[in-house]
GROMACS .gro file of N, CA and C in nm:
model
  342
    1UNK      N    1   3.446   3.468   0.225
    1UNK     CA    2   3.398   3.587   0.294
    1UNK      C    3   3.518   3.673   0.332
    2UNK      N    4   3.554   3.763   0.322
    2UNK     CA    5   3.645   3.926   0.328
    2UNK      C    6   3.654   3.875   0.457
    3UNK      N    7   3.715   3.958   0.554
    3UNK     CA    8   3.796   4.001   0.638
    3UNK      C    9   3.669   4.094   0.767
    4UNK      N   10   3.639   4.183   0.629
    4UNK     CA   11   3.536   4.329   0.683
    4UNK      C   12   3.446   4.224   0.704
    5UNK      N   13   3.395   4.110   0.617
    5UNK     CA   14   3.245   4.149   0.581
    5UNK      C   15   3.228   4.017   0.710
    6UNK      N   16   3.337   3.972   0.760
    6UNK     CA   17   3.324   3.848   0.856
    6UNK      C   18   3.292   3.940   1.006
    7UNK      N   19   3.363   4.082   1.012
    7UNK     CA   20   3.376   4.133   1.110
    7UNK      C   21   3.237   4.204   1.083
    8UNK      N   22   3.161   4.247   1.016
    8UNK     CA   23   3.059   4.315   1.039
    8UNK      C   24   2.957   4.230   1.052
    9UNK      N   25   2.944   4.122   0.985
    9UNK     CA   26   2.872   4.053   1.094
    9UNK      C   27   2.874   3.980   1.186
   10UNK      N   28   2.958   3.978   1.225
   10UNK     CA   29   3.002   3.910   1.392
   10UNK      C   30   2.946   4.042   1.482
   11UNK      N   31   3.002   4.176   1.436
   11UNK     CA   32   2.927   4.241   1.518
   11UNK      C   33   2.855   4.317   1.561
   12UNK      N   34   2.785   4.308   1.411
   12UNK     CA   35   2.636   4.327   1.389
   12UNK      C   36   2.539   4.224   1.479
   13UNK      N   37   2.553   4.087   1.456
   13UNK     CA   38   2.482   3.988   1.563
   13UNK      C   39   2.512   3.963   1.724
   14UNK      N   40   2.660   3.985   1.730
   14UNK     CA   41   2.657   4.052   1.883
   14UNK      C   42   2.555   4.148   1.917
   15UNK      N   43   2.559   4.243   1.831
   15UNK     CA   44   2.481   4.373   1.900
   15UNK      C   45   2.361   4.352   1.854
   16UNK      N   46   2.268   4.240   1.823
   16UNK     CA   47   2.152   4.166   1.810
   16UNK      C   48   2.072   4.239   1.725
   17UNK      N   49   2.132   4.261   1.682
   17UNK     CA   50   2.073   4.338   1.497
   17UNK      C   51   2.051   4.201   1.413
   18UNK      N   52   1.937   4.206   1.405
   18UNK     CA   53   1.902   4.135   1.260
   18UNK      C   54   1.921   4.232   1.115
   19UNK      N   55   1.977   4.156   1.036
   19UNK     CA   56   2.017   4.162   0.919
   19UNK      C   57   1.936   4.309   0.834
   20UNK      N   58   1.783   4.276   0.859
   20UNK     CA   59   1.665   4.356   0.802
   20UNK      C   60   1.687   4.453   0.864
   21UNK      N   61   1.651   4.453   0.991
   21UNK     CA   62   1.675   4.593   1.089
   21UNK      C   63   1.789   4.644   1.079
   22UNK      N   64   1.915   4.606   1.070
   22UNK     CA   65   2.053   4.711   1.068
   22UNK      C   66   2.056   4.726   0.890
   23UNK      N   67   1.980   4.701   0.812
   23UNK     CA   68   1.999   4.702   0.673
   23UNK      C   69   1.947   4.900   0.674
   24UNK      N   70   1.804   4.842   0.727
   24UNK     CA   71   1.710   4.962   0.755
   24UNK      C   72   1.781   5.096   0.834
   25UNK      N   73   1.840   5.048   0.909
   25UNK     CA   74   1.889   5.142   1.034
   25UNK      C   75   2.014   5.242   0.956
   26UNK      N   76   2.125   5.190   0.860
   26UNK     CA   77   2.224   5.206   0.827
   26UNK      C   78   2.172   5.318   0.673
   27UNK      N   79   2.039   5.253   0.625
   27UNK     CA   80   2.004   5.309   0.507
   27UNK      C   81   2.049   5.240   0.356
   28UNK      N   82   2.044   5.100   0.367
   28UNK     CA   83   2.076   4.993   0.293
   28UNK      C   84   1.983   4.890   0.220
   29UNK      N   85   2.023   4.835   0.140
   29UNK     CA   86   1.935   4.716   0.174
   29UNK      C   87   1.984   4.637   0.200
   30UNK      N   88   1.844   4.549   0.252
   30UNK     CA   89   1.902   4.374   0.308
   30UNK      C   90   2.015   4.299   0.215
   31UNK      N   91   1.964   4.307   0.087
   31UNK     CA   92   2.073   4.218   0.006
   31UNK      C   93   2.201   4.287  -0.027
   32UNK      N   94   2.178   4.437  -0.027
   32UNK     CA   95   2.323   4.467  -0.004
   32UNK      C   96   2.404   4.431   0.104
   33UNK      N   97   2.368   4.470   0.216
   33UNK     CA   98   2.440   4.407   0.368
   33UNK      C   99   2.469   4.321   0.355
   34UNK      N  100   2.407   4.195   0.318
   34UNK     CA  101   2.382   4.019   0.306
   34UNK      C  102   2.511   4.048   0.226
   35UNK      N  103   2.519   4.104   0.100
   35UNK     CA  104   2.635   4.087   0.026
   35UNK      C  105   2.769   4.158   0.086
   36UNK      N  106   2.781   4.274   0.139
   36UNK     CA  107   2.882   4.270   0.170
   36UNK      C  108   2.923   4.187   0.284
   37UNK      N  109   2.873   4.189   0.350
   37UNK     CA  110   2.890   4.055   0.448
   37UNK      C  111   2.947   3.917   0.429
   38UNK      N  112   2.892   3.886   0.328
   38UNK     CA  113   2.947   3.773   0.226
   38UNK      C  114   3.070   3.775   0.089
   39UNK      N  115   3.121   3.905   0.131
   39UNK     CA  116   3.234   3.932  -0.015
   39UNK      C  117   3.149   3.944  -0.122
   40UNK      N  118   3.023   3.893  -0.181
   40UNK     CA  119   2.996   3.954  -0.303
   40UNK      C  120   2.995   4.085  -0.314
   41UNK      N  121   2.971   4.201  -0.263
   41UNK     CA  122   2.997   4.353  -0.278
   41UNK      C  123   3.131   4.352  -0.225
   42UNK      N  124   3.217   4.432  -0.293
   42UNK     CA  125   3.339   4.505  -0.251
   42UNK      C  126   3.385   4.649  -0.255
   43UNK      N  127   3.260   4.714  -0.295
   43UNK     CA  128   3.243   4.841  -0.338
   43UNK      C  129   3.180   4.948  -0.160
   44UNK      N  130   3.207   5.014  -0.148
   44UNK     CA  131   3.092   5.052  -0.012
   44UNK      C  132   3.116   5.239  -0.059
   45UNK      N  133   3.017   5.309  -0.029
   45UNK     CA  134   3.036   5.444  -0.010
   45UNK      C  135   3.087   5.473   0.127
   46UNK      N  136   3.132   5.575   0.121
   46UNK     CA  137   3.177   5.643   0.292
   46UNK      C  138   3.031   5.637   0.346
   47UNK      N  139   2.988   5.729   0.335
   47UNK     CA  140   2.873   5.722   0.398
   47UNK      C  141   2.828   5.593   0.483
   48UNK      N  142   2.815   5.481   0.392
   48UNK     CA  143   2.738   5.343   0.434
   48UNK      C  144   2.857   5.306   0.522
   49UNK      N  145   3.027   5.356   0.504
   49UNK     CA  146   3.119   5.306   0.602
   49UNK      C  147   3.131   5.373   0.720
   50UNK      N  148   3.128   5.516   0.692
   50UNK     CA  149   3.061   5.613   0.834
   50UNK      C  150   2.969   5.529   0.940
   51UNK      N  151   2.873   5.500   0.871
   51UNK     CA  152   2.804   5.492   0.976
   51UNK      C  153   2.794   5.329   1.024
   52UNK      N  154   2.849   5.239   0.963
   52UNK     CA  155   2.912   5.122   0.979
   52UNK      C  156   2.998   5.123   1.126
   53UNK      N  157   3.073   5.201   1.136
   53UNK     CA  158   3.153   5.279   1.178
   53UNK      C  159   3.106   5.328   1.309
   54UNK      N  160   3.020   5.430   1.296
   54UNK     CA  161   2.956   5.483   1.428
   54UNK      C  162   2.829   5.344   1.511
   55UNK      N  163   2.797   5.285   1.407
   55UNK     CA  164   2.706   5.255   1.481
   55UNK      C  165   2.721   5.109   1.530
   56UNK      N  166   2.814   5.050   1.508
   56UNK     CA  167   2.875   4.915   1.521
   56UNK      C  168   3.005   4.942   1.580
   57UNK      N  169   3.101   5.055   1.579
   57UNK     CA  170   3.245   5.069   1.633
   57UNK      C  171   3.317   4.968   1.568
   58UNK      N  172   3.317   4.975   1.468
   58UNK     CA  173   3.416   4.915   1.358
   58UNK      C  174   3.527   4.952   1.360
   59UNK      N  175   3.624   4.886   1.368
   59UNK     CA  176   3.800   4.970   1.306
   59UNK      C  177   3.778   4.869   1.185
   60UNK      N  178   3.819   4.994   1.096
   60UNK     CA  179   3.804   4.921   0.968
   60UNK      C  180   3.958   4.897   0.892
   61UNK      N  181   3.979   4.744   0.851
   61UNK     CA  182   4.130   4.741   0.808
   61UNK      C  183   4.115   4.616   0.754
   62UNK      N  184   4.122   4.620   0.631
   62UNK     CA  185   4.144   4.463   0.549
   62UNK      C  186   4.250   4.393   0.554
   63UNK      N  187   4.374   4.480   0.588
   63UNK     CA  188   4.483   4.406   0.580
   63UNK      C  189   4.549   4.374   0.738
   64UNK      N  190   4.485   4.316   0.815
   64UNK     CA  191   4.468   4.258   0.955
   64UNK      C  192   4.589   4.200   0.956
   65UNK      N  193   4.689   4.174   1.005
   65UNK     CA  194   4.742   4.007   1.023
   65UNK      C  195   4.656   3.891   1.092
   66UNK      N  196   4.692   3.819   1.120
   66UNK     CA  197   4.628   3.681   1.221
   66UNK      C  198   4.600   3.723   1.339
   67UNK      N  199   4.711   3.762   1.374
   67UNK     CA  200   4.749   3.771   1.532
   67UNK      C  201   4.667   3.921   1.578
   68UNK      N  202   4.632   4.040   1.493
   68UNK     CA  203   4.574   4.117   1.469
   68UNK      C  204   4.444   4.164   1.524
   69UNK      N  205   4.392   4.001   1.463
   69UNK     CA  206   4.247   3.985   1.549
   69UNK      C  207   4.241   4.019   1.663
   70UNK      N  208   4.300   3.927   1.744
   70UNK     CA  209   4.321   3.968   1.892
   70UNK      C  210   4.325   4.129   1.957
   71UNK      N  211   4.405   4.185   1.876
   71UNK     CA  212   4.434   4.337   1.931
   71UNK      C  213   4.260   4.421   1.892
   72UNK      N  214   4.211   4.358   1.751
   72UNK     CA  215   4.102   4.407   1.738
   72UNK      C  216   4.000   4.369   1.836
   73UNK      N  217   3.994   4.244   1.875
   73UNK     CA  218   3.826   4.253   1.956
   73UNK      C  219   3.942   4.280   2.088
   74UNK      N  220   4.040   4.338   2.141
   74UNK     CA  221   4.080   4.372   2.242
   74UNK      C  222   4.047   4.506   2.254
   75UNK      N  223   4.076   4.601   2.135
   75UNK     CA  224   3.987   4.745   2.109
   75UNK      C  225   3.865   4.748   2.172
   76UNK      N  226   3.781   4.635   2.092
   76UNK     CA  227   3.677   4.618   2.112
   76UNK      C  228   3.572   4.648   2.211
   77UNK      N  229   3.652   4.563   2.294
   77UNK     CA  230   3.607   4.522   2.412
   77UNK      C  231   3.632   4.607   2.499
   78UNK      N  232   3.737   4.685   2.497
   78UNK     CA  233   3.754   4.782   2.571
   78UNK      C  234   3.651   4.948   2.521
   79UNK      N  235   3.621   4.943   2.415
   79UNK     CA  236   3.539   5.014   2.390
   79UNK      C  237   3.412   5.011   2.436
   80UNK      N  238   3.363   4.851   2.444
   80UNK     CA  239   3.242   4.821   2.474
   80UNK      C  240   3.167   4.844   2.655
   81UNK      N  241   3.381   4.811   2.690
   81UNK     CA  242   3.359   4.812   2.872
   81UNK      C  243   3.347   4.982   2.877
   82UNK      N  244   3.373   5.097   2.829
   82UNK     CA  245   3.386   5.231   2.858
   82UNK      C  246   3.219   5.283   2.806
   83UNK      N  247   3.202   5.192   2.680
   83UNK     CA  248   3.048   5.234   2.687
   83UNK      C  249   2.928   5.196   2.833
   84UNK      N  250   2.974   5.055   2.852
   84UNK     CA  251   2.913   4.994   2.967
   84UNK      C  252   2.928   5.066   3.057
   85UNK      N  253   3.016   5.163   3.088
   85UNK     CA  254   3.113   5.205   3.243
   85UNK      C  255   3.016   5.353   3.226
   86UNK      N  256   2.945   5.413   3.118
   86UNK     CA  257   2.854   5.517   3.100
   86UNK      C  258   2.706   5.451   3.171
   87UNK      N  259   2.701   5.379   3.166
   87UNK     CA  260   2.520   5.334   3.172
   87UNK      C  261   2.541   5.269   3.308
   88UNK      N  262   2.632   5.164   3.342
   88UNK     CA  263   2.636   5.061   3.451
   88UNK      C  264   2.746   5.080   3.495
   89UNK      N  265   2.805   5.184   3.566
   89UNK     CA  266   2.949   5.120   3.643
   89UNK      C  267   3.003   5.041   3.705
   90UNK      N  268   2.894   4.993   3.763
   90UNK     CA  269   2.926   4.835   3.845
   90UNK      C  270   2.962   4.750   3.782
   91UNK      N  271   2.884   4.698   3.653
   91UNK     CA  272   2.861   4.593   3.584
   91UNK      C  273   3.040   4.618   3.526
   92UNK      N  274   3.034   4.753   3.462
   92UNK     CA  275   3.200   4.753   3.405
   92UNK      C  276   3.267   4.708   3.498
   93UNK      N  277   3.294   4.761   3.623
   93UNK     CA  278   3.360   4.737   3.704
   93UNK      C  279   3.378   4.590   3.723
   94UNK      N  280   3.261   4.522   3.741
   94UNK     CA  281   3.304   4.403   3.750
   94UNK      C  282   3.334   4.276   3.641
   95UNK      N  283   3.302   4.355   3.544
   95UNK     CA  284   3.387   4.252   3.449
   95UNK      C  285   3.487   4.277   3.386
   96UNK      N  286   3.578   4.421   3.474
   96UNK     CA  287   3.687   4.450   3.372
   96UNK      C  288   3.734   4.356   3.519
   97UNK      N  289   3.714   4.338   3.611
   97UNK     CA  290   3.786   4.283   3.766
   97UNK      C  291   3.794   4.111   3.703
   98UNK      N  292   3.698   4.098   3.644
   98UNK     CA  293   3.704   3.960   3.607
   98UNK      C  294   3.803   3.881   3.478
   99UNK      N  295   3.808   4.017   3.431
   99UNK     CA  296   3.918   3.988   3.314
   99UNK      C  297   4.013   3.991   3.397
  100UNK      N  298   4.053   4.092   3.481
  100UNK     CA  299   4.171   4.107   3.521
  100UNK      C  300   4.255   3.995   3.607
  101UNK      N  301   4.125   3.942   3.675
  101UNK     CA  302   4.174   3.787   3.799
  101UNK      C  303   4.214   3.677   3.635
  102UNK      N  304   4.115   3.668   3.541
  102UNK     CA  305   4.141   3.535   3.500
  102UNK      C  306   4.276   3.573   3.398
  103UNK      N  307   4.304   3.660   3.400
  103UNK     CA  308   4.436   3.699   3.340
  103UNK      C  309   4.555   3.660   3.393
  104UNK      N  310   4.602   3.713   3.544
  104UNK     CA  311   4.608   3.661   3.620
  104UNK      C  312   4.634   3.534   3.670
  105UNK      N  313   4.562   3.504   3.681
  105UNK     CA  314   4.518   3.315   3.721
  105UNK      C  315   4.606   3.234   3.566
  106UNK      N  316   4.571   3.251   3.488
  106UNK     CA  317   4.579   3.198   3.328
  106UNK      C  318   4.751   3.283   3.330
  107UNK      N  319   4.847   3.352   3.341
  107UNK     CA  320   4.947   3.396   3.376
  107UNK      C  321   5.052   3.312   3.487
  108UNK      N  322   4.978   3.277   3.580
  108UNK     CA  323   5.050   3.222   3.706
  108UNK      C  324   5.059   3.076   3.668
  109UNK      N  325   4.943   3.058   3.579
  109UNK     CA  326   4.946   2.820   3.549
  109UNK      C  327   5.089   2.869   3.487
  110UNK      N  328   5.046   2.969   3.339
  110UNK     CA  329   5.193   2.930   3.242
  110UNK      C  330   5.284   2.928   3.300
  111UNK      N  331   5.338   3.026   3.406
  111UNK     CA  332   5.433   3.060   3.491
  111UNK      C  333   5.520   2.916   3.508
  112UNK      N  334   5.388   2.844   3.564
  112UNK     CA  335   5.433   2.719   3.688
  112UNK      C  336   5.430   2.591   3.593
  113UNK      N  337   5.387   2.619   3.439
  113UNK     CA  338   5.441   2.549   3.339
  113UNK      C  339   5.568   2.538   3.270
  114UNK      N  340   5.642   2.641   3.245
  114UNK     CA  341   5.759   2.691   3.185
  114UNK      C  342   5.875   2.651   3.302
   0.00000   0.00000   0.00000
């Protein structure tokens, strides 16, 4: 499985899209999605990546490093807390507070490890 096609559905099923429904939604079909998802397609139009794109918040980049990941669902997530921080400010609020303590906390052990 690709790189993309691991990341689009990781967060495609985060965002509780079934397969059929975001196939539908995107203007696809199921077995296309299924395939790129799975590396058998390697082909995509803009279009189908546009809106890949808009409607999932994809950064799209095949050539990731390892360590990469991290910075990506760190995007992520921070994208996800600024969408949250539109609808629920509290809720953002309190789980960017919660990242921030166990950061923190998880900072001060290594500290008192080293």
């Amino acid at each position: 499985m690709s790189i993309f096609g691991q990341q689009l559905r990781q967060i495609r099923q985060q965002k509780g899209f079934g397969l059929n429904e975001f196939a539908k939604e995107i203007g696809v079909s199921p077995a296309y999605l299924s395939n790129l998802e799975t590396g058998k397609t390697q082909t995509i139009q803009l279009e189908i990546l546009s809106k890949l794109q808009q409607e999932l918040h994809m950064i799209i980049n095949e050539e990731v490093p390892e360590n990469g990941h991290t910075l990506l669902r760190a995007e992520r997530i921070s994208e996800l807390l600024l969408d949250l921080h539109r609808t629920n400010p509290t809720a953002a609020d309190y789980l960017m507070t919660m990242v921030e303590q166990g950061v923190e906390l998880f900072t001060v052990r290594s500290s008192d490890i080293h």
